[in-house]
Coordinates of C-alpha atoms in Angstrom, one line a residue:
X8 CA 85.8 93.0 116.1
X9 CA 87.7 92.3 112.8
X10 CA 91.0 93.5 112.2
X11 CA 91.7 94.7 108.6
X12 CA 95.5 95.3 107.5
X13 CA 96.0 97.6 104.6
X14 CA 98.9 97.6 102.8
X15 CA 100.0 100.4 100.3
X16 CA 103.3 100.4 97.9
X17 CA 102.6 103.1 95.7
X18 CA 103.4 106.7 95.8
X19 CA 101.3 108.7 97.1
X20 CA 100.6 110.9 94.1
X21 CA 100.8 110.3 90.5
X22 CA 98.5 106.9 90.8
X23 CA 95.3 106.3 93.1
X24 CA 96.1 103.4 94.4
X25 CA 97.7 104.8 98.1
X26 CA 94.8 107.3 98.0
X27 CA 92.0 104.5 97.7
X28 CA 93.8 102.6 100.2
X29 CA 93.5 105.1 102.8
X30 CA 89.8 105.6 101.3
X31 CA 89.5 102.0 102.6
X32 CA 90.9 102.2 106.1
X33 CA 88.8 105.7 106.1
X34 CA 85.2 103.3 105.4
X35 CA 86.5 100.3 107.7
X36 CA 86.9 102.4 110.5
X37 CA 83.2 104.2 110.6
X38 CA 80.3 102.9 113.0
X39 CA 78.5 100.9 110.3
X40 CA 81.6 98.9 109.4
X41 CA 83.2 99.1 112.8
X42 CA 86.6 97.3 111.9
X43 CA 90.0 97.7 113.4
X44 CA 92.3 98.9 111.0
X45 CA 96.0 99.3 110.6
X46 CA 98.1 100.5 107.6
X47 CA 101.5 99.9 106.6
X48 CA 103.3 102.0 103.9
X49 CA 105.9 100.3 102.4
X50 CA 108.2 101.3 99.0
X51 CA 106.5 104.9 97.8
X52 CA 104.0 105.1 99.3
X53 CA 105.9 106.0 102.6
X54 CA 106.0 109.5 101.5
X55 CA 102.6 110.0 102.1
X56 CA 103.3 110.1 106.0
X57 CA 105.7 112.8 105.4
X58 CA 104.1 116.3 107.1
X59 CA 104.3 119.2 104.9
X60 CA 102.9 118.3 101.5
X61 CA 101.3 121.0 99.7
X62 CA 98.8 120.2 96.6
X63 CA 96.5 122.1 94.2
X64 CA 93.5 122.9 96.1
X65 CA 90.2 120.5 95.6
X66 CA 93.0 117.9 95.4
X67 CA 93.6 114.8 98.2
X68 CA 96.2 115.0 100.2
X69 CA 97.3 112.0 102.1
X70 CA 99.1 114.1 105.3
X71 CA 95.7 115.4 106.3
X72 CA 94.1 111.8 105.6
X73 CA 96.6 109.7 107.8
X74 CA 95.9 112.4 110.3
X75 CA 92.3 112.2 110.1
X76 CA 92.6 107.8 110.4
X77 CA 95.1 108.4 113.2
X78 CA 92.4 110.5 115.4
X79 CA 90.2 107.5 114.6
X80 CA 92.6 105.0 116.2
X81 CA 93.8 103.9 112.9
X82 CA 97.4 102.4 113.8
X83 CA 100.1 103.6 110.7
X84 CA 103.6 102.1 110.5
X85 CA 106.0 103.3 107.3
X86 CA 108.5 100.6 106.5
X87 CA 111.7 101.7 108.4
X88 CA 114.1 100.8 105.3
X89 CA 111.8 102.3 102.7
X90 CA 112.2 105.4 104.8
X91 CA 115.9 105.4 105.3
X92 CA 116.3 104.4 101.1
X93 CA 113.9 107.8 100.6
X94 CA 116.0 110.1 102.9
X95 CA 112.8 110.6 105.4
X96 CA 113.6 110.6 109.0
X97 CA 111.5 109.6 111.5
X98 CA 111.2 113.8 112.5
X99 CA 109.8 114.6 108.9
X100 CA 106.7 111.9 109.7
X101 CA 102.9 112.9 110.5
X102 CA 102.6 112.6 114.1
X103 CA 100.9 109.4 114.5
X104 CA 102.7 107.5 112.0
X105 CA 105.8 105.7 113.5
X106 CA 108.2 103.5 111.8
X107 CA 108.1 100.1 111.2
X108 CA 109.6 96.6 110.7
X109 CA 109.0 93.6 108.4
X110 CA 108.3 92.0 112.0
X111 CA 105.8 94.4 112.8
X112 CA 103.8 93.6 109.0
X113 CA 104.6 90.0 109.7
X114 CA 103.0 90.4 113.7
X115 CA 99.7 92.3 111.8
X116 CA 99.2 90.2 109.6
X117 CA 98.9 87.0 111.5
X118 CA 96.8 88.9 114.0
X119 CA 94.7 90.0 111.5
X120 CA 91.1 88.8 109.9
X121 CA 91.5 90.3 106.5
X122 CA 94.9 91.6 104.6
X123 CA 94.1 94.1 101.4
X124 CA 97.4 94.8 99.6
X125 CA 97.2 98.2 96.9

């Protein structure tokens, strides 16, 4: 099986490019593409693995889509000094998504087949 490792660094709103990354790991994981994916939110873009958000309705919302690639075995990590530079604790994150290291990203990457950075 091939191991795709998505990166995002952009904030979750205000820009598409975390929301087309989990759009990505979303595809990768179904049974036509059959990949193991794992996403790591670094700068920004760890805020969208913070629980609560509210947005206009019809609009994405990245809680409920980490949540939905978690349930698919989709393994999240938010970089751990992102987090602590944005005032999230690890209590204020989706369950599922844990924090990470630069080891850890370092460790996925070399294990991995394929590396997309947004």
């Amino acid at each position: 099986m091939v191991t795709l490792t998505i990166i995002a660094n952009e904030a979750p709103y205000g820009t598409e490019k975390t929301w087309n990354a989990l759009r990505l790991a979303g595809a990768s994981v179904t049974a036509e593409i059959g990949m193991k994916v794992k996403v790591f939110l670094m700068g920004d873009s760890v805020a969208a693995a913070k629980r609560g958000q509210v947005t206009p309705e019809g609009f994405y919302n990245t809680e409920k889509m980490i949540t939905d690639l978690v349930a698919k075995g989709v393994e999240v990590q938010c970089c751990g000094t992102c987090l602590k530079a944005r005032g999230i604790s690890d209590a204020e994150l989706i369950e599922g998504a844990k924090r990470g290291t630069m080891i850890i990203l370092a460790k996925w990457i070399k294990e991995s087949d394929r590396v997309v950075s947004f």
